[in-house]
């Protein structure tokens, strides 16, 4: 399998980082910048269409114009493409709930064989799945044939109380997302709603989004079955757990935080973790 990563070994062999030296690095040093996905015009249209689909109806919204909207959509489909428009040589079908999270990071439901031609246009370097089950053979073959790394951070289908969502698995997945060597990346679970929504919600906390905005995004993708336990997990998740596992020089530029802020958070989180370890040792030796 192409680059399968065992979450249990994710942080076992991480090198010790010289964080002071990193302050002298320029943002672009030693960065292998991903090439833009093919057919950007077509991809932009797909993203726009799917974003519109995830907009949940507002309470009291006037739906009397649905027929005219459908007619307008049909008219636009019948229009001849301009000379600059991209006409795919094969049918490109995105997975359900497909959307862009940030630059080079996408989310969706479970990709099937019919979605593979579309995924090729993204130039993916990695796929991160949140399902517990074995990955289908045809998906593994697709990853191998296209040199795509595979990360599996299995999370139980979160119909149980939110405490059942393993926070350490979310932390490992976030550390993988925050390494731009893995980009472009596709994140998915089964429906692309609840487990993926929890992970993206925790990512938004790292980006310093307000909880109101985070929950609004979660509900747009999980509609009509939003789960309060998912939102409670997002609210209670401590994003500080991620920082000790981050390599600052590979942080994406969309993380909002400046380089010095990131290094300060990493140093603080690492120090706190070290103190906790010493406290635990003292308790053990004192028994």
mmCIF file of C-alpha atoms in Angstrom:
data_model
loop_
_atom_site.group_PDB
_atom_site.id
_atom_site.type_symbol
_atom_site.label_atom_id
_atom_site.label_comp_id
_atom_site.label_asym_id
_atom_site.label_seq_id
_atom_site.Cartn_x
_atom_site.Cartn_y
_atom_site.Cartn_z
ATOM 1 C CA UNK A 1 0.000 0.000 0.000
ATOM 2 C CA UNK A 2 1.291 3.458 -0.832
ATOM 3 C CA UNK A 3 2.871 4.959 2.259
ATOM 4 C CA UNK A 4 0.472 3.519 4.854
ATOM 5 C CA UNK A 5 1.073 5.088 8.261
ATOM 6 C CA UNK A 6 0.267 3.349 11.531
ATOM 7 C CA UNK A 7 -1.155 6.002 13.892
ATOM 8 C CA UNK A 8 0.357 4.201 16.861
ATOM 9 C CA UNK A 9 3.836 4.844 15.418
ATOM 10 C CA UNK A 10 3.065 8.330 14.117
ATOM 11 C CA UNK A 11 5.201 10.216 16.653
ATOM 12 C CA UNK A 12 7.541 7.430 17.769
ATOM 13 C CA UNK A 13 10.526 8.443 15.632
ATOM 14 C CA UNK A 14 10.151 12.202 15.327
ATOM 15 C CA UNK A 15 13.506 14.038 15.253
ATOM 16 C CA UNK A 16 14.359 16.619 17.885
ATOM 17 C CA UNK A 17 13.739 20.053 16.379
ATOM 18 C CA UNK A 18 16.043 23.073 16.741
ATOM 19 C CA UNK A 19 13.250 25.604 17.127
ATOM 20 C CA UNK A 20 15.608 28.566 17.540
ATOM 21 C CA UNK A 21 17.200 27.858 14.161
ATOM 22 C CA UNK A 22 13.769 27.784 12.566
ATOM 23 C CA UNK A 23 13.294 31.471 13.311
ATOM 24 C CA UNK A 24 16.027 32.236 10.785
ATOM 25 C CA UNK A 25 14.359 30.249 8.027
ATOM 26 C CA UNK A 26 12.437 31.983 5.320
ATOM 27 C CA UNK A 27 8.870 30.764 4.729
ATOM 28 C CA UNK A 28 9.749 29.175 1.398
ATOM 29 C CA UNK A 29 12.982 27.414 2.375
ATOM 30 C CA UNK A 30 13.154 23.730 1.413
ATOM 31 C CA UNK A 31 9.480 23.684 0.571
ATOM 32 C CA UNK A 32 8.338 21.459 -2.248
ATOM 33 C CA UNK A 33 5.341 23.493 -3.346
ATOM 34 C CA UNK A 34 2.536 21.347 -4.802
ATOM 35 C CA UNK A 35 1.652 21.921 -8.403
ATOM 36 C CA UNK A 36 -1.825 23.361 -8.975
ATOM 37 C CA UNK A 37 -4.527 20.776 -9.676
ATOM 38 C CA UNK A 38 -5.407 20.269 -13.315
ATOM 39 C CA UNK A 39 -8.448 21.909 -14.809
ATOM 40 C CA UNK A 40 -8.795 24.638 -12.167
ATOM 41 C CA UNK A 41 -11.774 26.186 -13.915
ATOM 42 C CA UNK A 42 -13.700 22.910 -13.770
ATOM 43 C CA UNK A 43 -12.664 22.313 -10.150
ATOM 44 C CA UNK A 44 -13.816 25.792 -9.171
ATOM 45 C CA UNK A 45 -17.229 25.100 -10.685
ATOM 46 C CA UNK A 46 -17.533 21.777 -8.810
ATOM 47 C CA UNK A 47 -16.586 23.420 -5.520
ATOM 48 C CA UNK A 48 -19.094 26.212 -6.068
ATOM 49 C CA UNK A 49 -21.885 23.756 -6.858
ATOM 50 C CA UNK A 50 -21.143 21.577 -3.823
ATOM 51 C CA UNK A 51 -20.873 24.581 -1.531
ATOM 52 C CA UNK A 52 -24.354 25.604 -2.614
ATOM 53 C CA UNK A 53 -25.619 22.081 -1.860
ATOM 54 C CA UNK A 54 -24.314 22.205 1.720
ATOM 55 C CA UNK A 55 -26.235 25.392 2.518
ATOM 56 C CA UNK A 56 -29.065 24.273 4.790
ATOM 57 C CA UNK A 57 -32.435 25.971 4.251
ATOM 58 C CA UNK A 58 -33.087 28.917 6.551
ATOM 59 C CA UNK A 59 -36.082 28.753 8.822
ATOM 60 C CA UNK A 60 -39.012 30.515 7.222
ATOM 61 C CA UNK A 61 -37.228 30.750 3.862
ATOM 62 C CA UNK A 62 -39.408 31.393 0.842
ATOM 63 C CA UNK A 63 -39.246 28.307 -1.381
ATOM 64 C CA UNK A 64 -41.845 29.525 -3.874
ATOM 65 C CA UNK A 65 -39.173 30.248 -6.470
ATOM 66 C CA UNK A 66 -37.810 26.700 -6.587
ATOM 67 C CA UNK A 67 -39.341 25.994 -9.993
ATOM 68 C CA UNK A 68 -37.822 29.080 -11.545
ATOM 69 C CA UNK A 69 -34.440 28.242 -9.988
ATOM 70 C CA UNK A 70 -34.567 24.733 -11.457
ATOM 71 C CA UNK A 71 -35.470 26.168 -14.851
ATOM 72 C CA UNK A 72 -32.551 28.571 -14.605
ATOM 73 C CA UNK A 73 -30.215 25.697 -13.740
ATOM 74 C CA UNK A 74 -31.511 23.710 -16.706
ATOM 75 C CA UNK A 75 -31.011 26.680 -19.013
ATOM 76 C CA UNK A 76 -27.415 27.035 -17.866
ATOM 77 C CA UNK A 77 -26.777 23.342 -18.561
ATOM 78 C CA UNK A 78 -28.047 23.767 -22.092
ATOM 79 C CA UNK A 79 -25.720 26.668 -22.837
ATOM 80 C CA UNK A 80 -22.816 25.911 -25.157
ATOM 81 C CA UNK A 81 -19.427 26.153 -23.433
ATOM 82 C CA UNK A 82 -17.133 29.020 -24.314
ATOM 83 C CA UNK A 83 -13.864 28.339 -26.064
ATOM 84 C CA UNK A 84 -11.978 28.687 -22.780
ATOM 85 C CA UNK A 85 -14.248 26.307 -20.858
ATOM 86 C CA UNK A 86 -12.828 22.924 -19.873
ATOM 87 C CA UNK A 87 -14.679 19.936 -21.295
ATOM 88 C CA UNK A 88 -13.429 16.752 -19.571
ATOM 89 C CA UNK A 89 -12.501 13.800 -21.766
ATOM 90 C CA UNK A 90 -14.166 11.467 -19.250
ATOM 91 C CA UNK A 91 -16.950 12.031 -16.779
ATOM 92 C CA UNK A 92 -15.573 13.633 -13.623
ATOM 93 C CA UNK A 93 -17.813 12.974 -10.640
ATOM 94 C CA UNK A 94 -16.784 14.334 -7.225
ATOM 95 C CA UNK A 95 -17.691 12.390 -4.065
ATOM 96 C CA UNK A 96 -20.689 13.618 -2.082
ATOM 97 C CA UNK A 97 -20.013 16.486 0.324
ATOM 98 C CA UNK A 98 -16.833 17.365 -1.565
ATOM 99 C CA UNK A 99 -15.459 20.777 -0.639
ATOM 100 C CA UNK A 100 -12.222 22.653 -0.087
ATOM 101 C CA UNK A 101 -11.188 23.032 3.561
ATOM 102 C CA UNK A 102 -8.152 25.202 2.883
ATOM 103 C CA UNK A 103 -5.621 25.494 0.098
ATOM 104 C CA UNK A 104 -4.583 21.960 -0.938
ATOM 105 C CA UNK A 105 -6.857 20.303 1.639
ATOM 106 C CA UNK A 106 -10.225 18.816 0.639
ATOM 107 C CA UNK A 107 -13.014 16.893 2.375
ATOM 108 C CA UNK A 108 -15.646 14.479 1.100
ATOM 109 C CA UNK A 109 -17.637 11.319 1.685
ATOM 110 C CA UNK A 110 -16.083 7.914 0.984
ATOM 111 C CA UNK A 111 -14.680 7.959 -2.580
ATOM 112 C CA UNK A 112 -15.850 5.184 -4.883
ATOM 113 C CA UNK A 113 -14.454 3.930 -8.177
ATOM 114 C CA UNK A 114 -16.605 6.328 -10.206
ATOM 115 C CA UNK A 115 -14.920 9.222 -8.370
ATOM 116 C CA UNK A 116 -11.336 8.190 -9.187
ATOM 117 C CA UNK A 117 -11.044 10.184 -12.458
ATOM 118 C CA UNK A 118 -12.088 13.332 -10.593
ATOM 119 C CA UNK A 119 -9.640 12.685 -7.746
ATOM 120 C CA UNK A 120 -6.830 12.394 -10.278
ATOM 121 C CA UNK A 121 -7.370 16.025 -11.250
ATOM 122 C CA UNK A 122 -6.530 17.106 -7.687
ATOM 123 C CA UNK A 123 -2.960 15.809 -7.869
ATOM 124 C CA UNK A 124 -3.322 14.264 -4.409
ATOM 125 C CA UNK A 125 -0.288 13.362 -2.347
ATOM 126 C CA UNK A 126 -2.255 11.757 0.458
ATOM 127 C CA UNK A 127 -5.650 10.493 1.559
ATOM 128 C CA UNK A 128 -6.656 10.558 5.225
ATOM 129 C CA UNK A 129 -9.575 8.344 6.222
ATOM 130 C CA UNK A 130 -11.411 8.244 9.544
ATOM 131 C CA UNK A 131 -13.150 4.890 9.044
ATOM 132 C CA UNK A 132 -12.280 1.860 11.184
ATOM 133 C CA UNK A 133 -12.918 -0.785 8.533
ATOM 134 C CA UNK A 134 -10.338 -2.220 6.135
ATOM 135 C CA UNK A 135 -9.858 -0.027 3.091
ATOM 136 C CA UNK A 136 -11.364 -1.510 -0.115
ATOM 137 C CA UNK A 137 -8.905 -3.196 -2.464
ATOM 138 C CA UNK A 138 -9.902 -1.029 -5.433
ATOM 139 C CA UNK A 139 -9.159 2.115 -3.401
ATOM 140 C CA UNK A 140 -5.789 0.742 -2.313
ATOM 141 C CA UNK A 141 -4.961 -0.032 -5.929
ATOM 142 C CA UNK A 142 -5.905 3.512 -6.964
ATOM 143 C CA UNK A 143 -3.609 4.953 -4.289
ATOM 144 C CA UNK A 144 -0.723 2.690 -5.307
ATOM 145 C CA UNK A 145 -1.097 3.460 -9.002
ATOM 146 C CA UNK A 146 -1.025 7.194 -8.341
ATOM 147 C CA UNK A 147 1.667 7.276 -5.651
ATOM 148 C CA UNK A 148 -0.726 8.582 -2.988
ATOM 149 C CA UNK A 149 0.126 8.111 0.691
ATOM 150 C CA UNK A 150 -2.554 6.628 2.925
ATOM 151 C CA UNK A 151 -3.274 7.633 6.514
ATOM 152 C CA UNK A 152 -5.927 5.789 8.522
ATOM 153 C CA UNK A 153 -7.058 7.217 11.849
ATOM 154 C CA UNK A 154 -10.046 5.059 12.669
ATOM 155 C CA UNK A 155 -12.834 6.635 14.702
ATOM 156 C CA UNK A 156 -16.012 4.749 15.668
ATOM 157 C CA UNK A 157 -19.193 5.974 14.040
ATOM 158 C CA UNK A 158 -20.032 8.687 16.557
ATOM 159 C CA UNK A 159 -23.608 7.797 17.395
ATOM 160 C CA UNK A 160 -22.404 7.074 20.914
ATOM 161 C CA UNK A 161 -21.811 9.828 23.498
ATOM 162 C CA UNK A 162 -19.093 12.275 22.533
ATOM 163 C CA UNK A 163 -16.687 10.892 25.145
ATOM 164 C CA UNK A 164 -16.247 7.862 22.869
ATOM 165 C CA UNK A 165 -14.473 9.958 20.221
ATOM 166 C CA UNK A 166 -10.741 9.311 20.834
ATOM 167 C CA UNK A 167 -9.114 12.720 21.238
ATOM 168 C CA UNK A 168 -5.629 11.263 20.725
ATOM 169 C CA UNK A 169 -6.682 10.035 17.282
ATOM 170 C CA UNK A 170 -7.986 13.492 16.402
ATOM 171 C CA UNK A 171 -4.650 14.933 17.561
ATOM 172 C CA UNK A 172 -2.648 12.550 15.360
ATOM 173 C CA UNK A 173 -4.871 13.323 12.367
ATOM 174 C CA UNK A 174 -4.506 17.081 12.900
ATOM 175 C CA UNK A 175 -0.713 16.781 13.025
ATOM 176 C CA UNK A 176 -0.830 14.993 9.666
ATOM 177 C CA UNK A 177 -3.057 17.686 8.153
ATOM 178 C CA UNK A 178 -0.753 20.439 9.433
ATOM 179 C CA UNK A 179 2.221 19.022 7.507
ATOM 180 C CA UNK A 180 2.143 20.487 4.015
ATOM 181 C CA UNK A 181 4.405 17.729 2.721
ATOM 182 C CA UNK A 182 1.169 15.700 2.681
ATOM 183 C CA UNK A 183 -0.664 18.236 0.517
ATOM 184 C CA UNK A 184 -2.752 18.133 -1.606
ATOM 185 C CA UNK A 185 -4.778 15.946 0.770
ATOM 186 C CA UNK A 186 -8.284 14.473 0.812
ATOM 187 C CA UNK A 187 -9.973 13.859 4.186
ATOM 188 C CA UNK A 188 -12.994 11.581 4.355
ATOM 189 C CA UNK A 189 -15.081 9.295 6.527
ATOM 190 C CA UNK A 190 -18.209 7.499 5.310
ATOM 191 C CA UNK A 191 -20.701 10.281 4.632
ATOM 192 C CA UNK A 192 -18.269 13.174 4.999
ATOM 193 C CA UNK A 193 -20.478 14.644 7.712
ATOM 194 C CA UNK A 194 -19.949 13.776 11.370
ATOM 195 C CA UNK A 195 -16.488 12.281 11.871
ATOM 196 C CA UNK A 196 -15.009 14.532 9.214
ATOM 197 C CA UNK A 197 -16.986 17.421 10.690
ATOM 198 C CA UNK A 198 -15.488 16.815 14.148
ATOM 199 C CA UNK A 199 -11.956 16.752 12.753
ATOM 200 C CA UNK A 200 -12.430 19.898 10.678
ATOM 201 C CA UNK A 201 -14.073 21.620 13.650
ATOM 202 C CA UNK A 202 -10.977 20.953 15.764
ATOM 203 C CA UNK A 203 -8.795 22.197 12.908
ATOM 204 C CA UNK A 204 -10.797 25.434 12.861
ATOM 205 C CA UNK A 205 -10.058 25.900 16.577
ATOM 206 C CA UNK A 206 -6.362 25.788 15.702
ATOM 207 C CA UNK A 207 -7.099 28.464 13.111
ATOM 208 C CA UNK A 208 -8.722 30.535 15.875
ATOM 209 C CA UNK A 209 -12.225 30.487 14.414
ATOM 210 C CA UNK A 210 -15.060 31.379 16.781
ATOM 211 C CA UNK A 211 -17.216 28.490 17.991
ATOM 212 C CA UNK A 212 -20.244 30.089 16.353
ATOM 213 C CA UNK A 213 -18.556 29.975 12.948
ATOM 214 C CA UNK A 214 -17.208 26.460 13.544
ATOM 215 C CA UNK A 215 -20.641 25.110 14.440
ATOM 216 C CA UNK A 216 -22.215 26.856 11.467
ATOM 217 C CA UNK A 217 -19.802 25.067 9.123
ATOM 218 C CA UNK A 218 -20.389 21.745 10.910
ATOM 219 C CA UNK A 219 -24.164 22.076 10.563
ATOM 220 C CA UNK A 220 -23.980 22.973 6.879
ATOM 221 C CA UNK A 221 -22.277 19.673 6.086
ATOM 222 C CA UNK A 222 -24.153 17.491 8.585
ATOM 223 C CA UNK A 223 -27.635 18.838 7.729
ATOM 224 C CA UNK A 224 -30.262 17.567 8.423
ATOM 225 C CA UNK A 225 -28.741 15.321 11.140
ATOM 226 C CA UNK A 226 -26.427 17.541 13.148
ATOM 227 C CA UNK A 227 -25.343 16.002 16.443
ATOM 228 C CA UNK A 228 -24.986 18.072 19.593
ATOM 229 C CA UNK A 229 -22.459 15.542 20.955
ATOM 230 C CA UNK A 230 -20.136 16.288 18.024
ATOM 231 C CA UNK A 231 -20.316 19.998 18.713
ATOM 232 C CA UNK A 232 -19.696 19.387 22.411
ATOM 233 C CA UNK A 233 -16.604 17.342 21.557
ATOM 234 C CA UNK A 234 -15.291 20.163 19.354
ATOM 235 C CA UNK A 235 -15.886 22.704 22.116
ATOM 236 C CA UNK A 236 -14.114 20.622 24.773
ATOM 237 C CA UNK A 237 -11.209 19.444 22.600
ATOM 238 C CA UNK A 238 -7.893 20.931 23.771
ATOM 239 C CA UNK A 239 -5.984 22.008 20.693
ATOM 240 C CA UNK A 240 -2.879 22.432 22.856
ATOM 241 C CA UNK A 241 -2.364 18.669 22.533
ATOM 242 C CA UNK A 242 -1.414 19.088 18.870
ATOM 243 C CA UNK A 243 1.484 21.513 19.212
ATOM 244 C CA UNK A 244 4.139 19.099 20.583
ATOM 245 C CA UNK A 245 3.746 17.028 17.404
ATOM 246 C CA UNK A 246 4.109 19.903 14.930
ATOM 247 C CA UNK A 247 7.165 20.650 12.785
ATOM 248 C CA UNK A 248 6.907 24.429 12.346
ATOM 249 C CA UNK A 249 8.757 24.631 9.030
ATOM 250 C CA UNK A 250 6.081 22.473 7.404
ATOM 251 C CA UNK A 251 3.072 24.328 8.792
ATOM 252 C CA UNK A 252 0.678 25.511 6.047
ATOM 253 C CA UNK A 253 0.489 29.245 5.509
ATOM 254 C CA UNK A 254 -3.268 29.253 6.165
ATOM 255 C CA UNK A 255 -2.818 28.507 9.871
ATOM 256 C CA UNK A 256 -3.155 32.261 10.577
ATOM 257 C CA UNK A 257 -0.624 32.205 13.409
ATOM 258 C CA UNK A 258 2.774 33.793 12.873
ATOM 259 C CA UNK A 259 5.993 31.808 13.114
ATOM 260 C CA UNK A 260 6.929 33.165 16.548
ATOM 261 C CA UNK A 261 3.439 32.462 17.882
ATOM 262 C CA UNK A 262 3.646 28.884 16.642
ATOM 263 C CA UNK A 263 7.057 28.325 18.222
ATOM 264 C CA UNK A 264 5.830 29.823 21.486
ATOM 265 C CA UNK A 265 2.821 27.488 21.531
ATOM 266 C CA UNK A 266 4.987 24.460 20.741
ATOM 267 C CA UNK A 267 7.501 25.342 23.459
ATOM 268 C CA UNK A 268 4.744 25.946 26.007
ATOM 269 C CA UNK A 269 2.880 22.731 25.146
ATOM 270 C CA UNK A 270 6.092 20.678 25.217
ATOM 271 C CA UNK A 271 7.061 22.129 28.602
ATOM 272 C CA UNK A 272 3.609 21.392 30.038
ATOM 273 C CA UNK A 273 3.760 17.823 28.735
ATOM 274 C CA UNK A 274 7.200 17.362 30.294
ATOM 275 C CA UNK A 275 5.971 18.658 33.667
ATOM 276 C CA UNK A 276 3.007 16.298 33.543
ATOM 277 C CA UNK A 277 5.335 13.363 32.877
ATOM 278 C CA UNK A 278 7.490 14.318 35.879
ATOM 279 C CA UNK A 279 4.412 14.661 38.080
ATOM 280 C CA UNK A 280 3.253 11.202 37.027
ATOM 281 C CA UNK A 281 6.694 9.768 37.796
ATOM 282 C CA UNK A 282 6.612 11.336 41.268
ATOM 283 C CA UNK A 283 3.223 9.769 41.945
ATOM 284 C CA UNK A 284 4.484 6.341 40.853
ATOM 285 C CA UNK A 285 7.677 6.558 42.932
ATOM 286 C CA UNK A 286 5.746 7.810 45.940
ATOM 287 C CA UNK A 287 3.418 4.826 45.997
#
